[in-house]
């Protein structure tokens, strides 16, 4: 049973108030000023290297239409998206920024990428050939990033492909290589020797390619030290307040919070079962609060707790309280017996926020903060704070 205080300082968000509109289950609060401040802090951290922003997957689910302009206003001029369609949307939001497509060049997608004036992160010799052939066809020099595989074995030119490319320099004649990039596999753990190995492989591969600005680090990689910054860093998760890095604290603060209303509170006697399949039974007289959030809101069912097991937790009145029973589509049940303030209908529970990080919420759902963040559903009211909102 979790009864620890959530933190010494009180949550800046009151938990009994009319912050949730009467017809809404809860509120996803996205602080655009905090996201902009996080970008500025990371930009200062990595200077003189440049700092981009990763806004793929609808800015990690937060709404690229709001997040991208806020970052651009903060001074960010380089954005990374995953797909051509995301590039088109990013371009519609910013006519001037550099937009890189991380998934590379899909077969036949040259026109879509050019229409978005985006730059593909070419990840194989086949992609280099297709982009280069298109450049010759239209008689233009096309900007390109070269994505090399330094050990993640997911995307990127292999060592052999880089060697082949080095032996056929004419393939790059029609291209303007504006970035050579790679991605780290274990940057969240500064003690993992894979980081130094990938660093060395990246250096070696880069040495075989035309001299161009380089980029290796995302949110965690940029915390591994100045060596890893190269010319450009590509944080995503940290901009949104994520802290997956297991070493030093990144210079960012929380930007996302999720609150759900308490619908009912009931007394359950010893032996009483709570939720589907009666997976959790009260071992003592218990007070159970039912919250208006569930897996349809992106709150994973894996946060469920059967009798004697620990699942996820929420914060009510500044106190961490355990989820009990199954998380269902629209509802979560929480054991509020140990809350010193009597929990009532109309009170508000913090599911993510200053006293309950995305990492903690993710651990409660047997996953990572990234997955929690990107799955937060559309059902809850979204409130944007700052950013000229
Ligand atoms: C998603 C992604 C990033 C951003 O990663 P974060 O951990 O969210 O900072 C950077 N580079 C590549 C290649 C990615 O796929």
CSV table of N, CA, C and O in Angstrom, one decimal, residues 225-348:
chain,number,residue,atom,x,y,z
A,225,UNK,N,27.2,14.2,-22.4
A,225,UNK,CA,28.4,15.0,-22.4
A,225,UNK,C,28.5,15.7,-23.8
A,225,UNK,O,27.9,15.4,-24.8
A,226,UNK,N,29.3,16.8,-23.8
A,226,UNK,CA,29.4,17.7,-24.9
A,226,UNK,C,29.9,16.9,-26.2
A,226,UNK,O,29.5,17.3,-27.3
A,227,UNK,N,30.7,15.8,-26.0
A,227,UNK,CA,31.2,15.1,-27.1
A,227,UNK,C,30.0,14.6,-28.0
A,227,UNK,O,30.1,14.4,-29.2
A,228,UNK,N,28.9,14.3,-27.3
A,228,UNK,CA,27.8,13.7,-28.0
A,228,UNK,C,26.9,14.8,-28.7
A,228,UNK,O,25.9,14.4,-29.4
A,229,UNK,N,27.2,16.0,-28.5
A,229,UNK,CA,26.3,17.1,-29.1
A,229,UNK,C,26.6,17.3,-30.6
A,229,UNK,O,25.6,17.6,-31.3
A,230,UNK,N,27.8,17.1,-31.1
A,230,UNK,CA,28.1,17.3,-32.5
A,230,UNK,C,27.6,18.7,-32.9
A,230,UNK,O,27.7,19.7,-32.1
A,231,UNK,N,26.9,18.8,-34.1
A,231,UNK,CA,26.5,20.1,-34.5
A,231,UNK,C,25.0,20.4,-34.2
A,231,UNK,O,24.6,21.5,-34.2
A,232,UNK,N,24.2,19.3,-34.0
A,232,UNK,CA,22.8,19.5,-33.8
A,232,UNK,C,22.3,18.3,-32.9
A,232,UNK,O,22.7,17.2,-33.1
A,233,UNK,N,21.5,18.7,-31.9
A,233,UNK,CA,20.8,17.6,-31.1
A,233,UNK,C,19.3,17.6,-31.5
A,233,UNK,O,18.8,18.6,-32.0
A,234,UNK,N,18.7,16.4,-31.2
A,234,UNK,CA,17.3,16.2,-31.6
A,234,UNK,C,16.4,15.7,-30.5
A,234,UNK,O,15.9,14.6,-30.5
A,235,UNK,N,16.2,16.6,-29.5
A,235,UNK,CA,15.4,16.1,-28.4
A,235,UNK,C,13.9,16.2,-28.8
A,235,UNK,O,13.4,17.0,-29.5
A,236,UNK,N,13.1,15.2,-28.2
A,236,UNK,CA,11.7,15.2,-28.3
A,236,UNK,C,11.1,15.1,-26.9
A,236,UNK,O,10.7,16.1,-26.3
A,237,UNK,N,11.2,13.9,-26.3
A,237,UNK,CA,10.6,13.7,-25.0
A,237,UNK,C,11.0,14.7,-23.9
A,237,UNK,O,10.1,15.1,-23.2
A,238,UNK,N,12.3,15.1,-23.9
A,238,UNK,CA,12.7,16.1,-22.9
A,238,UNK,C,11.9,17.4,-23.0
A,238,UNK,O,11.7,18.1,-22.0
A,239,UNK,N,11.6,17.8,-24.3
A,239,UNK,CA,10.9,19.1,-24.5
A,239,UNK,C,9.6,19.1,-23.8
A,239,UNK,O,9.1,20.1,-23.3
A,240,UNK,N,9.0,17.9,-23.7
A,240,UNK,CA,7.7,17.7,-23.1
A,240,UNK,C,7.7,17.4,-21.6
A,240,UNK,O,6.8,17.0,-21.0
A,241,UNK,N,8.9,17.6,-21.1
A,241,UNK,CA,9.1,17.4,-19.6
A,241,UNK,C,9.6,16.0,-19.2
A,241,UNK,O,9.7,15.7,-18.0
A,242,UNK,N,9.9,15.1,-20.2
A,242,UNK,CA,10.3,13.8,-19.9
A,242,UNK,C,11.7,13.7,-19.3
A,242,UNK,O,12.5,14.5,-19.7
A,243,UNK,N,11.9,12.8,-18.4
A,243,UNK,CA,13.2,12.6,-17.8
A,243,UNK,C,13.6,11.1,-17.7
A,243,UNK,O,13.7,10.5,-16.7
A,244,UNK,N,13.8,10.6,-18.9
A,244,UNK,CA,14.1,9.1,-18.9
A,244,UNK,C,15.6,8.9,-18.6
A,244,UNK,O,16.0,7.8,-18.2
A,245,UNK,N,16.5,9.9,-18.7
A,245,UNK,CA,17.9,9.8,-18.5
A,245,UNK,C,18.1,9.4,-17.0
A,245,UNK,O,17.6,10.0,-16.1
A,246,UNK,N,19.0,8.3,-16.9
A,246,UNK,CA,19.2,7.8,-15.5
A,246,UNK,C,20.3,8.5,-14.8
A,246,UNK,O,20.6,8.2,-13.6
A,247,UNK,N,21.0,9.4,-15.4
A,247,UNK,CA,22.1,10.1,-14.8
A,247,UNK,C,21.6,11.5,-14.3
A,247,UNK,O,20.5,11.6,-13.7
A,248,UNK,N,22.4,12.5,-14.5
A,248,UNK,CA,22.1,13.8,-14.1
A,248,UNK,C,20.7,14.3,-14.5
A,248,UNK,O,20.2,13.9,-15.6
A,249,UNK,N,20.1,15.2,-13.7
A,249,UNK,CA,18.8,15.7,-14.1
A,249,UNK,C,18.9,16.6,-15.3
A,249,UNK,O,19.8,17.5,-15.4
A,250,UNK,N,18.1,16.4,-16.3
A,250,UNK,CA,18.1,17.3,-17.5
A,250,UNK,C,17.5,18.6,-17.1
A,250,UNK,O,16.7,18.7,-16.2
A,251,UNK,N,17.9,19.7,-17.8
A,251,UNK,CA,17.4,21.1,-17.4
A,251,UNK,C,16.0,21.4,-17.9
A,251,UNK,O,15.8,22.4,-18.6
A,252,UNK,N,15.1,20.5,-17.6
A,252,UNK,CA,13.7,20.7,-18.1
A,252,UNK,C,12.7,20.5,-17.0
A,252,UNK,O,13.1,19.9,-16.0
A,253,UNK,N,11.5,21.0,-17.1
A,253,UNK,CA,10.5,20.8,-16.1
A,253,UNK,C,9.2,20.3,-16.7
A,253,UNK,O,9.0,20.3,-18.0
A,254,UNK,N,8.3,19.9,-15.9
A,254,UNK,CA,7.1,19.2,-16.3
A,254,UNK,C,6.3,20.2,-17.2
A,254,UNK,O,6.2,21.4,-16.9
A,255,UNK,N,5.7,19.7,-18.3
A,255,UNK,CA,4.9,20.5,-19.2
A,255,UNK,C,3.5,19.9,-19.4
A,255,UNK,O,2.7,20.6,-20.0
A,256,UNK,N,3.3,18.7,-18.9
A,256,UNK,CA,2.0,18.0,-19.2
A,256,UNK,C,1.5,17.5,-17.9
A,256,UNK,O,2.2,17.0,-17.1
A,257,UNK,N,0.2,17.7,-17.7
A,257,UNK,CA,-0.5,17.1,-16.6
A,257,UNK,C,-1.8,16.6,-17.0
A,257,UNK,O,-2.4,17.0,-18.0
A,258,UNK,N,-2.3,15.6,-16.3
A,258,UNK,CA,-3.5,14.9,-16.6
A,258,UNK,C,-4.3,14.8,-15.3
A,258,UNK,O,-3.8,14.2,-14.3
A,259,UNK,N,-5.5,15.3,-15.3
A,259,UNK,CA,-6.4,15.2,-14.1
A,259,UNK,C,-7.7,14.6,-14.5
A,259,UNK,O,-8.2,14.8,-15.6
A,260,UNK,N,-8.2,13.8,-13.6
A,260,UNK,CA,-9.6,13.2,-13.8
A,260,UNK,C,-10.4,13.4,-12.6
A,260,UNK,O,-9.9,13.4,-11.4
A,261,UNK,N,-11.7,13.5,-12.8
A,261,UNK,CA,-12.6,13.8,-11.7
A,261,UNK,C,-12.9,12.5,-10.9
A,261,UNK,O,-12.9,11.4,-11.5
A,262,UNK,N,-13.2,12.6,-9.7
A,262,UNK,CA,-13.7,11.5,-8.8
A,262,UNK,C,-15.2,11.5,-9.0
A,262,UNK,O,-15.9,12.5,-8.8
A,263,UNK,N,-15.7,10.4,-9.5
A,263,UNK,CA,-17.2,10.3,-9.8
A,263,UNK,C,-17.9,9.9,-8.5
A,263,UNK,O,-19.0,10.4,-8.3
A,264,UNK,N,-17.4,8.9,-7.8
A,264,UNK,CA,-18.1,8.4,-6.6
A,264,UNK,C,-17.0,7.9,-5.6
A,264,UNK,O,-15.9,7.5,-6.0
A,265,UNK,N,-17.4,7.9,-4.3
A,265,UNK,CA,-16.5,7.2,-3.3
A,265,UNK,C,-17.5,6.3,-2.6
A,265,UNK,O,-18.6,6.7,-2.2
A,266,UNK,N,-17.0,5.0,-2.4
A,266,UNK,CA,-17.9,4.1,-1.6
A,266,UNK,C,-17.1,3.3,-0.6
A,266,UNK,O,-15.9,3.2,-0.7
A,267,UNK,N,-17.8,2.8,0.4
A,267,UNK,CA,-17.2,1.9,1.4
A,267,UNK,C,-17.3,0.5,0.9
A,267,UNK,O,-18.4,0.1,0.5
A,268,UNK,N,-16.2,-0.2,1.0
A,268,UNK,CA,-16.3,-1.7,0.7
A,268,UNK,C,-15.8,-2.4,1.9
A,268,UNK,O,-14.8,-2.1,2.5
A,269,UNK,N,-16.6,-3.4,2.2
A,269,UNK,CA,-16.3,-4.2,3.4
A,269,UNK,C,-15.2,-5.3,3.2
A,269,UNK,O,-14.9,-5.5,2.0
A,270,UNK,N,-14.7,-5.8,4.2
A,270,UNK,CA,-13.7,-6.8,4.1
A,270,UNK,C,-14.2,-8.0,3.2
A,270,UNK,O,-15.3,-8.4,3.4
A,271,UNK,N,-13.4,-8.3,2.2
A,271,UNK,CA,-13.8,-9.4,1.3
A,271,UNK,C,-14.5,-8.9,0.1
A,271,UNK,O,-14.7,-9.6,-0.9
A,272,UNK,N,-14.9,-7.6,0.1
A,272,UNK,CA,-15.6,-7.1,-1.1
A,272,UNK,C,-14.7,-7.0,-2.3
A,272,UNK,O,-13.6,-6.6,-2.2
A,273,UNK,N,-15.3,-7.4,-3.4
A,273,UNK,CA,-14.5,-7.4,-4.7
A,273,UNK,C,-14.7,-6.0,-5.4
A,273,UNK,O,-15.8,-5.5,-5.5
A,274,UNK,N,-13.6,-5.5,-6.0
A,274,UNK,CA,-13.7,-4.3,-6.7
A,274,UNK,C,-13.3,-4.5,-8.2
A,274,UNK,O,-12.3,-5.0,-8.5
A,275,UNK,N,-14.2,-4.1,-9.1
A,275,UNK,CA,-13.9,-4.1,-10.5
A,275,UNK,C,-14.1,-5.5,-11.2
A,275,UNK,O,-14.5,-6.5,-10.6
A,276,UNK,N,-13.9,-5.5,-12.5
A,276,UNK,CA,-14.1,-6.7,-13.3
A,276,UNK,C,-13.4,-7.9,-12.8
A,276,UNK,O,-12.2,-7.8,-12.4
A,277,UNK,N,-14.0,-9.0,-12.8
A,277,UNK,CA,-13.5,-10.3,-12.4
A,277,UNK,C,-13.2,-10.4,-10.9
A,277,UNK,O,-12.6,-11.3,-10.5
A,278,UNK,N,-13.5,-9.3,-10.2
A,278,UNK,CA,-13.2,-9.3,-8.8
A,278,UNK,C,-11.8,-9.6,-8.4
A,278,UNK,O,-11.4,-10.2,-7.4
A,279,UNK,N,-10.9,-9.0,-9.3
A,279,UNK,CA,-9.5,-9.3,-9.1
A,279,UNK,C,-8.9,-8.8,-7.8
A,279,UNK,O,-7.9,-9.3,-7.3
A,280,UNK,N,-9.5,-7.7,-7.3
A,280,UNK,CA,-9.0,-7.2,-6.0
A,280,UNK,C,-10.1,-7.3,-5.0
A,280,UNK,O,-11.2,-6.9,-5.2
A,281,UNK,N,-9.7,-7.8,-3.8
A,281,UNK,CA,-10.7,-7.8,-2.7
A,281,UNK,C,-10.1,-7.1,-1.5
A,281,UNK,O,-8.9,-7.1,-1.2
A,282,UNK,N,-11.0,-6.4,-0.8
A,282,UNK,CA,-10.6,-5.6,0.3
A,282,UNK,C,-10.1,-6.5,1.5
A,282,UNK,O,-10.9,-7.5,1.8
A,283,UNK,N,-9.0,-6.3,2.0
A,283,UNK,CA,-8.5,-7.0,3.2
A,283,UNK,C,-8.8,-6.3,4.5
A,283,UNK,O,-8.5,-6.8,5.5
A,284,UNK,N,-9.3,-5.1,4.3
A,284,UNK,CA,-9.7,-4.3,5.5
A,284,UNK,C,-10.9,-3.4,5.0
A,284,UNK,O,-11.1,-3.3,3.8
A,285,UNK,N,-11.7,-2.9,5.9
A,285,UNK,CA,-12.7,-1.9,5.5
A,285,UNK,C,-12.1,-0.8,4.7
A,285,UNK,O,-11.1,-0.2,5.1
A,286,UNK,N,-12.6,-0.6,3.4
A,286,UNK,CA,-11.8,0.3,2.5
A,286,UNK,C,-12.8,1.3,1.9
A,286,UNK,O,-14.0,1.1,1.8
A,287,UNK,N,-12.2,2.5,1.6
A,287,UNK,CA,-12.9,3.5,0.8
A,287,UNK,C,-12.3,3.5,-0.6
A,287,UNK,O,-11.1,3.6,-0.7
A,288,UNK,N,-13.2,3.3,-1.5
A,288,UNK,CA,-12.8,3.2,-2.9
A,288,UNK,C,-13.3,4.4,-3.7
A,288,UNK,O,-14.6,4.6,-3.7
A,289,UNK,N,-12.4,5.1,-4.4
A,289,UNK,CA,-12.9,6.2,-5.2
A,289,UNK,C,-12.8,5.7,-6.7
A,289,UNK,O,-11.9,5.1,-7.1
A,290,UNK,N,-13.9,6.1,-7.4
A,290,UNK,CA,-13.9,5.7,-8.9
A,290,UNK,C,-13.7,7.0,-9.7
A,290,UNK,O,-14.4,8.0,-9.6
A,291,UNK,N,-12.6,6.9,-10.5
A,291,UNK,CA,-12.2,8.1,-11.4
A,291,UNK,C,-12.8,7.9,-12.8
A,291,UNK,O,-12.8,6.8,-13.3
A,292,UNK,N,-13.0,9.1,-13.4
A,292,UNK,CA,-13.5,9.1,-14.8
A,292,UNK,C,-12.4,9.1,-15.8
A,292,UNK,O,-12.1,10.1,-16.5
A,293,UNK,N,-11.6,8.0,-15.8
A,293,UNK,CA,-10.5,7.8,-16.8
A,293,UNK,C,-10.3,6.3,-16.9
A,293,UNK,O,-10.6,5.6,-16.0
A,294,UNK,N,-9.9,5.9,-18.1
A,294,UNK,CA,-9.7,4.5,-18.3
A,294,UNK,C,-8.8,4.2,-19.5
A,294,UNK,O,-8.1,5.2,-20.0
A,295,UNK,N,-8.8,3.0,-19.9
A,295,UNK,CA,-7.8,2.7,-21.0
A,295,UNK,C,-8.2,3.4,-22.3
A,295,UNK,O,-7.4,3.6,-23.2
A,296,UNK,N,-9.5,3.8,-22.5
A,296,UNK,CA,-9.9,4.5,-23.7
A,296,UNK,C,-9.2,5.9,-23.7
A,296,UNK,O,-9.2,6.6,-24.7
A,297,UNK,N,-8.8,6.4,-22.5
A,297,UNK,CA,-8.1,7.6,-22.4
A,297,UNK,C,-6.6,7.5,-22.5
A,297,UNK,O,-5.8,8.4,-22.3
A,298,UNK,N,-6.1,6.3,-22.8
A,298,UNK,CA,-4.7,6.0,-22.9
A,298,UNK,C,-4.1,5.6,-21.5
A,298,UNK,O,-2.8,5.5,-21.4
A,299,UNK,N,-4.9,5.4,-20.5
A,299,UNK,CA,-4.4,5.0,-19.2
A,299,UNK,C,-4.4,3.5,-19.2
A,299,UNK,O,-5.5,2.8,-19.1
A,300,UNK,N,-3.3,2.9,-19.4
A,300,UNK,CA,-3.2,1.4,-19.7
A,300,UNK,C,-3.8,0.5,-18.7
A,300,UNK,O,-3.6,0.7,-17.5
A,301,UNK,N,-4.4,-0.5,-19.2
A,301,UNK,CA,-5.1,-1.5,-18.3
A,301,UNK,C,-4.0,-2.3,-17.5
A,301,UNK,O,-4.3,-2.8,-16.4
A,302,UNK,N,-2.8,-2.2,-17.9
A,302,UNK,CA,-1.7,-2.9,-17.2
A,302,UNK,C,-1.4,-2.2,-15.8
A,302,UNK,O,-0.7,-2.7,-15.0
A,303,UNK,N,-2.1,-1.1,-15.6
A,303,UNK,CA,-1.9,-0.4,-14.3
A,303,UNK,C,-2.9,-1.0,-13.2
A,303,UNK,O,-2.9,-0.6,-12.1
A,304,UNK,N,-3.7,-2.1,-13.6
A,304,UNK,CA,-4.6,-2.8,-12.7
A,304,UNK,C,-3.8,-3.4,-11.6
A,304,UNK,O,-2.6,-3.7,-11.7
A,305,UNK,N,-4.5,-3.6,-10.5
A,305,UNK,CA,-3.9,-4.4,-9.3
A,305,UNK,C,-4.8,-5.4,-8.8
A,305,UNK,O,-6.0,-5.1,-8.4
A,306,UNK,N,-4.4,-6.6,-8.7
A,306,UNK,CA,-5.1,-7.7,-8.0
A,306,UNK,C,-4.8,-7.7,-6.6
A,306,UNK,O,-3.8,-7.0,-6.2
A,307,UNK,N,-5.5,-8.4,-5.7
A,307,UNK,CA,-5.2,-8.5,-4.3
A,307,UNK,C,-3.7,-8.9,-4.1
A,307,UNK,O,-3.3,-9.8,-4.7
A,308,UNK,N,-3.0,-8.1,-3.3
A,308,UNK,CA,-1.6,-8.5,-3.0
A,308,UNK,C,-0.6,-8.0,-4.0
A,308,UNK,O,0.6,-8.3,-3.9
A,309,UNK,N,-1.1,-7.4,-5.1
A,309,UNK,CA,-0.1,-6.9,-6.1
A,309,UNK,C,-0.2,-5.4,-6.2
A,309,UNK,O,-1.2,-4.8,-5.7
A,310,UNK,N,0.8,-4.8,-6.8
A,310,UNK,CA,0.9,-3.3,-6.9
A,310,UNK,C,0.7,-3.0,-8.4
A,310,UNK,O,1.3,-3.5,-9.2
A,311,UNK,N,-0.2,-2.0,-8.6
A,311,UNK,CA,-0.4,-1.5,-10.0
A,311,UNK,C,0.1,-0.1,-10.0
A,311,UNK,O,1.1,0.3,-9.5
A,312,UNK,N,-0.7,0.7,-10.7
A,312,UNK,CA,-0.4,2.1,-10.8
A,312,UNK,C,-0.9,2.9,-9.6
A,312,UNK,O,-1.4,2.3,-8.6
A,313,UNK,N,-0.7,4.2,-9.6
A,313,UNK,CA,-1.1,5.1,-8.5
A,313,UNK,C,-1.5,6.4,-9.1
A,313,UNK,O,-1.1,6.8,-10.2
A,314,UNK,N,-2.2,7.1,-8.3
A,314,UNK,CA,-2.6,8.5,-8.6
A,314,UNK,C,-2.4,9.4,-7.4
A,314,UNK,O,-2.0,8.9,-6.3
A,315,UNK,N,-2.5,10.7,-7.6
A,315,UNK,CA,-2.3,11.6,-6.4
A,315,UNK,C,-3.6,12.4,-6.2
A,315,UNK,O,-4.2,13.0,-7.1
A,316,UNK,N,-4.1,12.2,-5.0
A,316,UNK,CA,-5.3,13.0,-4.6
A,316,UNK,C,-5.0,13.7,-3.3
A,316,UNK,O,-4.4,13.1,-2.3
A,317,UNK,N,-5.2,15.0,-3.2
A,317,UNK,CA,-4.9,15.8,-2.0
A,317,UNK,C,-3.4,15.7,-1.7
A,317,UNK,O,-3.1,15.6,-0.5
A,318,UNK,N,-2.6,15.6,-2.7
A,318,UNK,CA,-1.1,15.5,-2.5
A,318,UNK,C,-0.6,14.2,-2.0
A,318,UNK,O,0.5,14.1,-1.6
A,319,UNK,N,-1.5,13.2,-2.0
A,319,UNK,CA,-1.1,11.9,-1.4
A,319,UNK,C,-1.1,10.8,-2.6
A,319,UNK,O,-2.1,10.8,-3.3
A,320,UNK,N,0.0,10.0,-2.7
A,320,UNK,CA,0.0,8.9,-3.7
A,320,UNK,C,-0.9,7.8,-3.2
A,320,UNK,O,-0.8,7.3,-2.0
A,321,UNK,N,-1.9,7.4,-4.0
A,321,UNK,CA,-2.8,6.4,-3.6
A,321,UNK,C,-2.9,5.3,-4.7
A,321,UNK,O,-2.8,5.6,-5.8
A,322,UNK,N,-3.0,4.0,-4.3
A,322,UNK,CA,-2.9,2.9,-5.2
A,322,UNK,C,-4.2,2.7,-6.0
A,322,UNK,O,-5.3,2.7,-5.4
A,323,UNK,N,-4.0,2.4,-7.3
A,323,UNK,CA,-5.1,1.8,-8.1
A,323,UNK,C,-5.4,0.4,-7.6
A,323,UNK,O,-4.4,-0.3,-7.3
A,324,UNK,N,-6.6,0.1,-7.5
A,324,UNK,CA,-7.0,-1.3,-7.1
A,324,UNK,C,-8.0,-1.8,-8.1
A,324,UNK,O,-8.8,-1.1,-8.6
A,325,UNK,N,-8.0,-3.1,-8.3
A,325,UNK,CA,-8.9,-3.7,-9.3
A,325,UNK,C,-8.4,-3.4,-10.7
A,325,UNK,O,-7.4,-2.8,-11.0
A,326,UNK,N,-9.3,-3.8,-11.7
A,326,UNK,CA,-9.0,-3.6,-13.1
A,326,UNK,C,-9.2,-2.2,-13.5
A,326,UNK,O,-10.3,-1.6,-13.2
A,327,UNK,N,-8.3,-1.7,-14.3
A,327,UNK,CA,-8.6,-0.4,-15.0
A,327,UNK,C,-9.5,-0.8,-16.1
A,327,UNK,O,-9.3,-1.8,-16.9
A,328,UNK,N,-10.6,-0.2,-16.3
A,328,UNK,CA,-11.6,-0.5,-17.3
A,328,UNK,C,-11.6,0.6,-18.4
A,328,UNK,O,-10.8,1.5,-18.3
A,329,UNK,N,-12.5,0.5,-19.3
A,329,UNK,CA,-12.4,1.5,-20.5
A,329,UNK,C,-12.5,2.9,-20.1
A,329,UNK,O,-11.8,3.8,-20.5
A,330,UNK,N,-13.4,3.2,-19.1
A,330,UNK,CA,-13.8,4.6,-18.8
A,330,UNK,C,-13.5,4.9,-17.3
A,330,UNK,O,-13.6,6.0,-16.9
A,331,UNK,N,-13.1,3.9,-16.5
A,331,UNK,CA,-13.1,4.0,-15.0
A,331,UNK,C,-11.8,3.4,-14.4
A,331,UNK,O,-11.3,2.4,-14.9
A,332,UNK,N,-11.4,4.0,-13.4
A,332,UNK,CA,-10.3,3.5,-12.6
A,332,UNK,C,-10.7,3.6,-11.1
A,332,UNK,O,-11.3,4.6,-10.7
A,333,UNK,N,-10.4,2.5,-10.4
A,333,UNK,CA,-10.8,2.5,-8.9
A,333,UNK,C,-9.5,2.6,-8.1
A,333,UNK,O,-8.5,2.0,-8.4
A,334,UNK,N,-9.6,3.5,-7.1
A,334,UNK,CA,-8.4,3.8,-6.3
A,334,UNK,C,-8.8,3.6,-4.8
A,334,UNK,O,-9.9,4.0,-4.3
A,335,UNK,N,-7.8,3.0,-4.1
A,335,UNK,CA,-8.0,2.9,-2.6
A,335,UNK,C,-7.6,4.2,-1.9
A,335,UNK,O,-6.4,4.5,-1.8
A,336,UNK,N,-8.6,4.9,-1.4
A,336,UNK,CA,-8.4,6.2,-0.8
A,336,UNK,C,-8.5,6.1,0.7
A,336,UNK,O,-8.5,7.1,1.4
A,337,UNK,N,-8.5,4.9,1.3
A,337,UNK,CA,-8.6,4.7,2.7
A,337,UNK,C,-7.6,5.5,3.5
A,337,UNK,O,-7.9,6.0,4.6
A,338,UNK,N,-6.4,5.5,3.0
A,338,UNK,CA,-5.3,6.1,3.8
A,338,UNK,C,-5.2,7.6,3.5
A,338,UNK,O,-4.2,8.3,4.0
A,339,UNK,N,-6.1,8.2,2.7
A,339,UNK,CA,-5.9,9.6,2.4
A,339,UNK,C,-6.4,10.4,3.7
A,339,UNK,O,-7.6,10.2,4.1
A,340,UNK,N,-5.6,11.3,4.2
A,340,UNK,CA,-6.0,12.0,5.4
A,340,UNK,C,-7.2,13.0,5.2
A,340,UNK,O,-7.9,13.3,6.1
A,341,UNK,N,-7.3,13.4,4.0
A,341,UNK,CA,-8.4,14.3,3.6
A,341,UNK,C,-9.5,13.4,3.0
A,341,UNK,O,-9.2,12.6,2.2
A,342,UNK,N,-10.7,13.5,3.5
A,342,UNK,CA,-11.8,12.6,3.1
A,342,UNK,C,-12.1,13.0,1.6
A,342,UNK,O,-12.4,14.1,1.2
A,343,UNK,N,-11.9,12.0,0.7
A,343,UNK,CA,-12.1,12.1,-0.7
A,343,UNK,C,-13.6,12.1,-1.0
A,343,UNK,O,-14.3,11.2,-0.5
A,344,UNK,N,-14.1,13.0,-1.8
A,344,UNK,CA,-15.5,13.1,-2.1
A,344,UNK,C,-15.7,13.2,-3.6
A,344,UNK,O,-14.8,13.6,-4.4
A,345,UNK,N,-17.0,12.9,-4.0
A,345,UNK,CA,-17.4,13.2,-5.4
A,345,UNK,C,-17.1,14.7,-5.8
A,345,UNK,O,-17.3,15.6,-4.9
A,346,UNK,N,-16.5,14.9,-7.0
A,346,UNK,CA,-16.2,16.2,-7.4
A,346,UNK,C,-14.8,16.6,-7.1
A,346,UNK,O,-14.3,17.6,-7.7
A,347,UNK,N,-14.1,15.8,-6.3
A,347,UNK,CA,-12.6,16.1,-6.1
A,347,UNK,C,-11.9,15.6,-7.4
A,347,UNK,O,-12.5,15.0,-8.3
A,348,UNK,N,-10.6,16.0,-7.5
A,348,UNK,CA,-9.9,15.8,-8.7
A,348,UNK,C,-8.6,15.0,-8.4
A,348,UNK,O,-7.9,15.2,-7.4
